[in-house]
């Protein structure tokens, strides 16, 4: 498998996420796979919209600790 379809965002930008908490669902050729947060924090930006095919390993979102101040 080289890519999957991002089917749904479970979390929205600005929501707090815990390590291991499901943030999105990716559809592969064999199953729907839950994508979990690697670290606790706040979902800051969605990089791939639902309904988009995404290569395996490509970042789909940015998150940061709740106390971090981000500038783009």
Coordinates of C-alpha atoms in Angstrom, one line a residue:
X1 CA 0.0 0.0 0.0
X2 CA 1.4 3.4 -1.0
X3 CA -1.5 5.7 -0.1
X4 CA -4.8 5.9 1.7
X5 CA -7.9 8.1 1.6
X6 CA -8.4 10.4 4.6
X7 CA -12.0 9.7 5.3
X8 CA -12.8 11.6 8.4
X9 CA -11.3 13.9 11.0
X10 CA -12.4 12.8 14.5
X11 CA -10.8 15.9 16.1
X12 CA -11.1 19.5 15.1
X13 CA -8.4 22.3 15.1
X14 CA -8.1 23.7 18.6
X15 CA -9.2 20.5 20.4
X16 CA -7.0 18.9 23.0
X17 CA -5.7 15.4 22.2
X18 CA -4.2 12.7 24.4
X19 CA -1.4 10.4 23.4
X20 CA -3.0 7.5 21.6
X21 CA -6.3 9.2 21.0
X22 CA -7.8 8.8 17.6
X23 CA -7.7 12.0 15.5
X24 CA -8.5 10.7 12.0
X25 CA -9.7 7.7 10.0
X26 CA -7.7 6.6 6.9
X27 CA -9.3 4.1 4.4
X28 CA -6.9 1.6 2.9
X29 CA -7.5 -1.1 0.3
X30 CA -8.2 -3.5 3.1
X31 CA -9.6 -1.6 6.1
X32 CA -10.3 1.7 7.7
X33 CA -7.4 2.6 10.0
X34 CA -7.6 4.8 13.0
X35 CA -4.7 7.4 13.2
X36 CA -3.8 8.2 16.8
X37 CA -1.9 11.2 18.2
X38 CA 1.7 10.5 19.0
X39 CA 1.9 13.0 21.9
X40 CA -0.6 14.9 24.0
X41 CA -1.3 18.5 23.0
X42 CA -3.6 20.6 20.9
X43 CA -4.5 20.0 17.2
X44 CA -3.1 23.2 15.6
X45 CA -3.5 22.7 11.9
X46 CA -5.0 20.2 9.5
X47 CA -2.7 19.7 6.4
X48 CA -4.9 17.2 4.5
X49 CA -8.6 17.6 4.1
X50 CA -11.1 14.7 4.4
X51 CA -11.7 13.1 1.0
X52 CA -8.0 13.4 -0.1
X53 CA -5.7 10.6 -1.0
X54 CA -2.5 10.8 1.1
X55 CA 0.8 9.0 0.6
X56 CA 1.9 6.8 3.6
X57 CA 4.2 8.8 5.8
X58 CA 3.1 12.2 4.7
X59 CA 2.1 14.5 7.6
X60 CA -1.6 15.1 7.8
X61 CA -1.8 17.6 10.8
X62 CA 0.3 19.7 13.2
X63 CA -0.1 19.5 16.9
X64 CA 1.8 21.1 19.8
X65 CA 1.7 21.2 23.6
X66 CA -1.1 23.3 25.0
X67 CA 1.3 25.9 26.4
X68 CA 3.3 26.3 23.1
X69 CA 3.0 29.5 21.2
X70 CA 3.3 28.9 17.5
X71 CA 4.0 31.3 14.7
X72 CA 3.7 30.4 11.0

